[in-house]
Coordinates of C-alpha atoms in Angstrom, one line a residue:
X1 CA 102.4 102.3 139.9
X2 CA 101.6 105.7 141.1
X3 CA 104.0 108.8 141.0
X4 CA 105.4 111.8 138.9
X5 CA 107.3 111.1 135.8
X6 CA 110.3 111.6 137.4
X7 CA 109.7 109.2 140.0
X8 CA 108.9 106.5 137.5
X9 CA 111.8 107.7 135.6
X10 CA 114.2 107.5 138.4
X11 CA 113.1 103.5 139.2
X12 CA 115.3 102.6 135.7
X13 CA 117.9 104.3 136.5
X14 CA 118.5 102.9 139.8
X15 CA 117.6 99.4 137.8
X16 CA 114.5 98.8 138.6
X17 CA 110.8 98.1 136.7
X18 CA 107.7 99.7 137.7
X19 CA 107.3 96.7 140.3
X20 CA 110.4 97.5 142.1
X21 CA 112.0 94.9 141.0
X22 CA 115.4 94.5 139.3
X23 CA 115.7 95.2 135.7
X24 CA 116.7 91.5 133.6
X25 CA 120.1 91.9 132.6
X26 CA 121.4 90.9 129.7
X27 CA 125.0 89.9 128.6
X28 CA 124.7 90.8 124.7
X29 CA 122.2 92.5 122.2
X30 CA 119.7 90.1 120.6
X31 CA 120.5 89.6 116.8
X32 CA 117.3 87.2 116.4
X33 CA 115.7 88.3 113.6
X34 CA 111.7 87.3 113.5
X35 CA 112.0 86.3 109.6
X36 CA 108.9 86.2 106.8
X37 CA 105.8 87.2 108.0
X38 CA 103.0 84.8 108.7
X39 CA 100.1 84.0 106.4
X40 CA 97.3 85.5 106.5
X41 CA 94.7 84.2 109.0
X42 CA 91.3 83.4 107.2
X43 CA 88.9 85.8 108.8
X44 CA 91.3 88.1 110.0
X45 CA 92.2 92.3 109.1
X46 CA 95.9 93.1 108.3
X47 CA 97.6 96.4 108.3
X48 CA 101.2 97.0 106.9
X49 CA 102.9 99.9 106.8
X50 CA 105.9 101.4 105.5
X51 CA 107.6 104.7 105.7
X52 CA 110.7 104.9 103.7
X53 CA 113.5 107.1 104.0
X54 CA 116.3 108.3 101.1
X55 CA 118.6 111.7 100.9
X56 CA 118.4 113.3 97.5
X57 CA 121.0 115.6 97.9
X58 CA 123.4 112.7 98.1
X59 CA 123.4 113.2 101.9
X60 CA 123.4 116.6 102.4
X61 CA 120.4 116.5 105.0
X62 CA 117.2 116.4 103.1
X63 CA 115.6 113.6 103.6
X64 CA 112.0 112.0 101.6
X65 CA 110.4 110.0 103.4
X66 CA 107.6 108.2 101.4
X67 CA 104.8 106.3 103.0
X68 CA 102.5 103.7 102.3
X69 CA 99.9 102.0 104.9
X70 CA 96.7 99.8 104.0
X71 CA 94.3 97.4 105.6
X72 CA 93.3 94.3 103.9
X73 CA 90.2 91.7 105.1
X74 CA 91.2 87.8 104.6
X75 CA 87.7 86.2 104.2
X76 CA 86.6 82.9 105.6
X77 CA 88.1 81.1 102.6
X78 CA 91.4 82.3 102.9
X79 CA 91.3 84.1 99.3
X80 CA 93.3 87.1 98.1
X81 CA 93.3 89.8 100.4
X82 CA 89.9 92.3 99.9
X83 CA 91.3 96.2 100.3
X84 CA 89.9 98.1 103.5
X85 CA 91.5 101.3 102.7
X86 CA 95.0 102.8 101.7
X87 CA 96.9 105.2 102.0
X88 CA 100.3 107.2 100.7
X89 CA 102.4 110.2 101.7
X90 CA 105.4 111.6 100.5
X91 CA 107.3 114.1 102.9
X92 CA 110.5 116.3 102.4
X93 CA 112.3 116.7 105.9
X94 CA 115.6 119.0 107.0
X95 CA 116.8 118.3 110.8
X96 CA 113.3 116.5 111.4
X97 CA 111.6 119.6 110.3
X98 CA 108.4 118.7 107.9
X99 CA 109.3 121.0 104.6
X100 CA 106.9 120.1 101.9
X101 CA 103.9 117.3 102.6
X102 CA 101.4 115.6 100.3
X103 CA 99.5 112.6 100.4
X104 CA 97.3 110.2 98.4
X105 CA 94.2 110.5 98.3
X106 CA 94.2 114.4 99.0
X107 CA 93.3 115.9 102.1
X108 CA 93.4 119.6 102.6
X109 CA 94.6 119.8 106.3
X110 CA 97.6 118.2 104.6
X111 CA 99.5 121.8 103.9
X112 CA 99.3 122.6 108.0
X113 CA 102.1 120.1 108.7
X114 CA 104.3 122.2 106.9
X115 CA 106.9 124.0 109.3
X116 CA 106.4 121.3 112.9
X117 CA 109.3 119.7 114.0
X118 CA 108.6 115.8 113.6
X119 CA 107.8 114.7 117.2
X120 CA 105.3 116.2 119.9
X121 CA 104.9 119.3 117.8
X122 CA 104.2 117.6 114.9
X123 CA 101.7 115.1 117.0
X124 CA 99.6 117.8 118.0
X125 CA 99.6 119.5 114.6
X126 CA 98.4 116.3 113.2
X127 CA 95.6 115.4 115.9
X128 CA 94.2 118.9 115.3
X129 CA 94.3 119.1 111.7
X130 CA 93.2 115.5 111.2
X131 CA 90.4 114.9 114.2
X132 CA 88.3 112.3 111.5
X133 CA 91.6 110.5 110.8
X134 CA 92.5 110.2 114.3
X135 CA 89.1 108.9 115.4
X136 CA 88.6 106.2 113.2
X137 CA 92.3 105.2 113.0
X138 CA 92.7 105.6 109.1
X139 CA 95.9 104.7 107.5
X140 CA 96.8 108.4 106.9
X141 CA 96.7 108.9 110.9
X142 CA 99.3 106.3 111.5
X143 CA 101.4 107.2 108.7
X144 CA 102.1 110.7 109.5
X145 CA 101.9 110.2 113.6
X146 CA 104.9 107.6 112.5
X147 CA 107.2 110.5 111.2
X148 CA 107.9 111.4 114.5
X149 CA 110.1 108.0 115.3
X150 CA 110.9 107.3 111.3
X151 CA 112.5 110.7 111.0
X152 CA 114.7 110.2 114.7
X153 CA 115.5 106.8 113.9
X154 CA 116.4 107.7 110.1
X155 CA 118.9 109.8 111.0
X156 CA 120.9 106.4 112.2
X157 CA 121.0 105.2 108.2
X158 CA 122.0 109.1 106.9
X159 CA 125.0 108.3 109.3
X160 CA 126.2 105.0 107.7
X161 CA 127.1 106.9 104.5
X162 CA 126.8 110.7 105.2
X163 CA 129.7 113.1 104.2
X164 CA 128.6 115.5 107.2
X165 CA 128.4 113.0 109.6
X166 CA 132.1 111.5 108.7
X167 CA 133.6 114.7 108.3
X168 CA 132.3 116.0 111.5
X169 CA 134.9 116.3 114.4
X170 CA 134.4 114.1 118.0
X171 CA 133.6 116.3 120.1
X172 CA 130.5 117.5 117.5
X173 CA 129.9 113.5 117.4
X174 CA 130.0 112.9 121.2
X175 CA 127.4 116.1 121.6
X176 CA 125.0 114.6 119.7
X177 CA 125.3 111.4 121.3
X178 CA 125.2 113.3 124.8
X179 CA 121.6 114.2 123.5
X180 CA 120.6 110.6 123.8
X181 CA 120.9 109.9 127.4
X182 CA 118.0 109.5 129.4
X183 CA 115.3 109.0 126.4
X184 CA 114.7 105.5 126.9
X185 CA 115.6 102.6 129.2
X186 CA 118.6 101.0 126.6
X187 CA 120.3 105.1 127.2
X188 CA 119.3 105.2 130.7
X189 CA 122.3 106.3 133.1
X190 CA 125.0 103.7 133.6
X191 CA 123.3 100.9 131.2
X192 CA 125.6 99.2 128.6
X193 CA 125.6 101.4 126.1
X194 CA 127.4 104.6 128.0
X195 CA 130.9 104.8 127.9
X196 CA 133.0 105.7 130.5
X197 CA 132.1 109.1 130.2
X198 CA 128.4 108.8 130.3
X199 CA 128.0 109.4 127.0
X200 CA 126.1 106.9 124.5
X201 CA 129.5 105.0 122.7
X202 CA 129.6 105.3 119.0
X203 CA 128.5 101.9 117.5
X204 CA 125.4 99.4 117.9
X205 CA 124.3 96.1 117.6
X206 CA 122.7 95.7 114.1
X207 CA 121.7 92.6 112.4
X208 CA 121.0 91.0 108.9
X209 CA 117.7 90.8 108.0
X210 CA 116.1 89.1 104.9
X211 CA 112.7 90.2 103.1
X212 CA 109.2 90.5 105.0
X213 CA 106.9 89.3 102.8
X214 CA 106.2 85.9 102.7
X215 CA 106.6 83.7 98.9
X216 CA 103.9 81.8 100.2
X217 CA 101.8 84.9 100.7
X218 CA 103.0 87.5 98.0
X219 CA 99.9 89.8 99.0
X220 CA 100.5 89.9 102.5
X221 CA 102.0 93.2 102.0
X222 CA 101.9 96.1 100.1
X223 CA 104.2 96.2 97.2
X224 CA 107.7 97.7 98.9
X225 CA 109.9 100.0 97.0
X226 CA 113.6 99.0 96.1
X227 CA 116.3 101.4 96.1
X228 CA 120.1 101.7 94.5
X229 CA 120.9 104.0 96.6
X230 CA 121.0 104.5 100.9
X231 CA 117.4 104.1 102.5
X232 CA 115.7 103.7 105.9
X233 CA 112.9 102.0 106.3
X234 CA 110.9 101.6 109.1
X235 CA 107.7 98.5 109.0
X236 CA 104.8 97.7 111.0
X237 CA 102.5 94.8 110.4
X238 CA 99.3 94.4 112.8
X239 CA 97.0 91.1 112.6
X240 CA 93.7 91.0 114.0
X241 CA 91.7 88.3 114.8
X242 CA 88.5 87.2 116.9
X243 CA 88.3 83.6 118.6
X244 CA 84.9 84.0 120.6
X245 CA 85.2 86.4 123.4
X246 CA 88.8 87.1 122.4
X247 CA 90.6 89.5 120.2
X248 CA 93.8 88.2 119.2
X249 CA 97.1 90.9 118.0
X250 CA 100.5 89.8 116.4
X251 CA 102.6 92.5 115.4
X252 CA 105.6 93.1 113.9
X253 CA 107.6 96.3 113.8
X254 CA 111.6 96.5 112.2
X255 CA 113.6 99.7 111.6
X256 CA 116.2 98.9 108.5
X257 CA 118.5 100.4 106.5
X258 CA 120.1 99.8 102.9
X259 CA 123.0 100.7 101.4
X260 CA 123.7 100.0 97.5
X261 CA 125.9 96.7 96.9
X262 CA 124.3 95.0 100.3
X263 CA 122.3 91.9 99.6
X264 CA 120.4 92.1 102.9
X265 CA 119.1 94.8 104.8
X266 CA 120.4 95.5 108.1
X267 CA 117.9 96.0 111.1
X268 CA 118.2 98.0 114.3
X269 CA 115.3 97.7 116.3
X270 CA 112.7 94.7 115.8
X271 CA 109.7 93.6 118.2
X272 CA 107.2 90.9 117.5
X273 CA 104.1 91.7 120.0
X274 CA 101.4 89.0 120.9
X275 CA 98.4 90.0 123.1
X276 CA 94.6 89.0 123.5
X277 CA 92.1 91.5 124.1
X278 CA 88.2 91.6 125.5
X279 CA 86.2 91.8 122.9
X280 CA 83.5 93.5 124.1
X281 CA 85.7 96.4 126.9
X282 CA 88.3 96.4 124.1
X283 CA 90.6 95.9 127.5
X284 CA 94.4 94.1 127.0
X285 CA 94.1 91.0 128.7
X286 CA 97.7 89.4 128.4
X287 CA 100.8 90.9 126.2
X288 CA 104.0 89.6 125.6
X289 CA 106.6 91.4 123.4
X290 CA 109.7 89.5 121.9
X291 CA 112.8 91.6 120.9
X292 CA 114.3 89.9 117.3
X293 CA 117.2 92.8 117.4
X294 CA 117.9 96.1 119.7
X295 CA 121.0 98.1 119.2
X296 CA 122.4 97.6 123.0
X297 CA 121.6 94.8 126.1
X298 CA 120.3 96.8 128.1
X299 CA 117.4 97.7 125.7
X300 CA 116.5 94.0 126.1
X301 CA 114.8 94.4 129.7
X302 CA 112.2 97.1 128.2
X303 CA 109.4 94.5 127.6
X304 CA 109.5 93.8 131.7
X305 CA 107.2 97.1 131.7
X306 CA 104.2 96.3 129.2
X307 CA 102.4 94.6 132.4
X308 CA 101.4 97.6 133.6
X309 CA 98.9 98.0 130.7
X310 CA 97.3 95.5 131.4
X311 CA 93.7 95.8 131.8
X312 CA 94.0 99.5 129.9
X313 CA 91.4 99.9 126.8
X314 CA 93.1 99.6 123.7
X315 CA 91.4 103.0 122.4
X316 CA 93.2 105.0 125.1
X317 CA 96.6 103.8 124.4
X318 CA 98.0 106.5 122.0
X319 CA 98.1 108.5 125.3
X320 CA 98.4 105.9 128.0
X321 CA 101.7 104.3 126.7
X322 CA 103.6 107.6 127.0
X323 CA 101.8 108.4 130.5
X324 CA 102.7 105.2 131.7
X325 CA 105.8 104.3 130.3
X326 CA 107.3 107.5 129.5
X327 CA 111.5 107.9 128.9
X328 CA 113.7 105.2 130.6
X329 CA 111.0 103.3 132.1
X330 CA 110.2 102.3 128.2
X331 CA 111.6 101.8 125.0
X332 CA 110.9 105.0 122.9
X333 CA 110.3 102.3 119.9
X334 CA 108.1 99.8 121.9
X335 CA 106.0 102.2 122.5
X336 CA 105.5 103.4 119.5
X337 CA 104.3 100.0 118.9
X338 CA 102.2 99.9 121.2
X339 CA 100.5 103.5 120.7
X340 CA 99.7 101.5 117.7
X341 CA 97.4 98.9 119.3
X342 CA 95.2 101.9 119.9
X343 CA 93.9 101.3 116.3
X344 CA 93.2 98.0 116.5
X345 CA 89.2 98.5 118.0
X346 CA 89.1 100.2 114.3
X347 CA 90.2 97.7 112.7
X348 CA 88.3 94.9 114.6
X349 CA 85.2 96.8 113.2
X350 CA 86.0 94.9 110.2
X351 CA 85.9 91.5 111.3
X352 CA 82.9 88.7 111.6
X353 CA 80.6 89.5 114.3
X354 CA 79.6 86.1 114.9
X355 CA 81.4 85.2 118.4
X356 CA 82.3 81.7 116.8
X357 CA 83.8 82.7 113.7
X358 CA 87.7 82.4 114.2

């Protein structure tokens, strides 16, 4: 589809996809969590990735949000996993600004992240003072790119135990919410999650969600942190894997939260993505995304929308996604997934060359 962003904007609030058809419409929000994780695929790269949120203060605003992403190779045999490359940061942020940053290993553009807001401004600081991490799609690149939706969705776990949040009044409540509307299609204008007075209503559909790594496959993942205390977590898995002329993705992304005394976590947003790939344009081919839990019923009918990147290069897609899907013609955690994908050409660099190895 052609148009301004306001154009393509407009099409879901009226209720329709980029097609001009009507949106799917859904009666309830999906509470079908996607479970363990799969094995790892012999002859296949994995990436996981972590960014974990907790509020040292007790609450009081300051959040850390620690990070950990690495890339494994699964050889032929199916073996233990052979490390690609890892990485780690640990971030102090107040009202999404970025206060203190380090990271592991060191890198001296680090210290220029100090003082963005988390979000575009913090994007732009990152691609400039990171151009070699951007390029070849290192762990560190996705990591702190990733703030920018960790620290917005984060703010949703402060708010399950936060002695500001509970003590503030409704009207300060409903403003925030007001904020909201319009950012993606789930908030569009007049979708299920607005009250009668336009406004985003205070609650969402969460669901119970058990651990990701598999017992059969204990290094599938990193090793994740557990907490006694209130924490956010948001995880991404990406498998890659070449069948001839094909490049297969399966993807997992799930934004949790924790509170102490709760024996599972509980999940807001969760998408498992499955798309093949031309191995040799590095163009998307076919793509189908699967919601396992979205906070309102509306959000379900986001997924109608991925067709219309079909036949984009993967390499391009950090910037495509938000050109083509931008606001309520997406879902603002979607597409974060698949900005993703854009590092998946990296990634396939690590894979057999032999076009029938898979």
């Amino acid at each position: 589809m052609s148009g301004s962003t306001q154009d393509v904007v407009d099409m879901a609030t009226r209720g329709l996809d980029l097609s001009g058809n009507a949106l799917p419409s859904f009666d309830a929000p999906i509470s079908e969590p996607s479970g363990v994780s799969p094995l790892r695929r012999p002859g296949s790269v994995r990436r996981t990735m972590t960014i974990d949120a907790t509020w040292p203060g007790g609450g009081q605003g300051v959040g850390r949000f620690t990070g950990v992403c690495r890339d494994v190779f699964t050889d032929l045999s199916g073996g233990a996993p052979q490390e690609i490359e890892k990485a780690s940061i640990e971030v102090m942020v107040r009202d999404r600004l970025l206060e203190q940053a380090s990271c592991v290993p060191a890198h001296p553009a680090i210290g220029q992240l100090v003082g963005a807001r988390a979000g575009g401004q913090s994007r732009s600081v990152i691609g400039a003072a990171l151009p070699e991490e951007k390029r070849r799609a290192a762990p560190l690149y996705l990591l702190l790119d990733d703030l920018a939706g960790a620290s917005l969705v984060a703010q949703w776990a402060w708010a399950l135990n936060s002695p500001i949040w509970e003590h503030l009044g409704e009207e300060e409540r409903k403003a925030k919410r007001a904020g909201m509307v319009g950012v993606c299609m789930g908030l569009r204008p007049g979708s299920d999650a607005m009250g009668p007075d336009g406004v985003p209503m205070d609650g969402r559909n969460t669901s119970e969600v058990g651990p990701l790594i598999n017992p059969h496959d204990p290094d599938g993942w990193h090793p994740l942190q557990e907490y006694d205390e209130l924490n956010f977590r948001r995880a991404r898995r990406i498998d890659v894997w070449r069948e001839g002329d094909l490049l297969h993705i399966n993807s997992f992304f799930q934004d949790s939260a924790c509170e102490p005394g709760m024996k599972n976590r509980l999940a807001v947003h969760e998408y498992l993505i499955e798309a093949t790939v031309d191995w040799h344009s590095g163009c998307l081919l076919d793509i189908s995304a699967r919601p396992g839990t979205l906070p309102y019923a509306d959000c379900r009918a986001a997924p109608v929308n991925l067709t219309h990147l079909i036949g984009e290069p993967l390499a391009g897609f950090r910037e495509k996604v938000l050109l083509t899907l931008p606001r309520t013609a997406g879902c603002t955690h979607l597409n974060d997934m698949m900005r993703a994908l854009a590092e998946v050409p990296a990634l396939a660099e690590h894979l057999p060359q032999d076009r029938n190895v898979g």
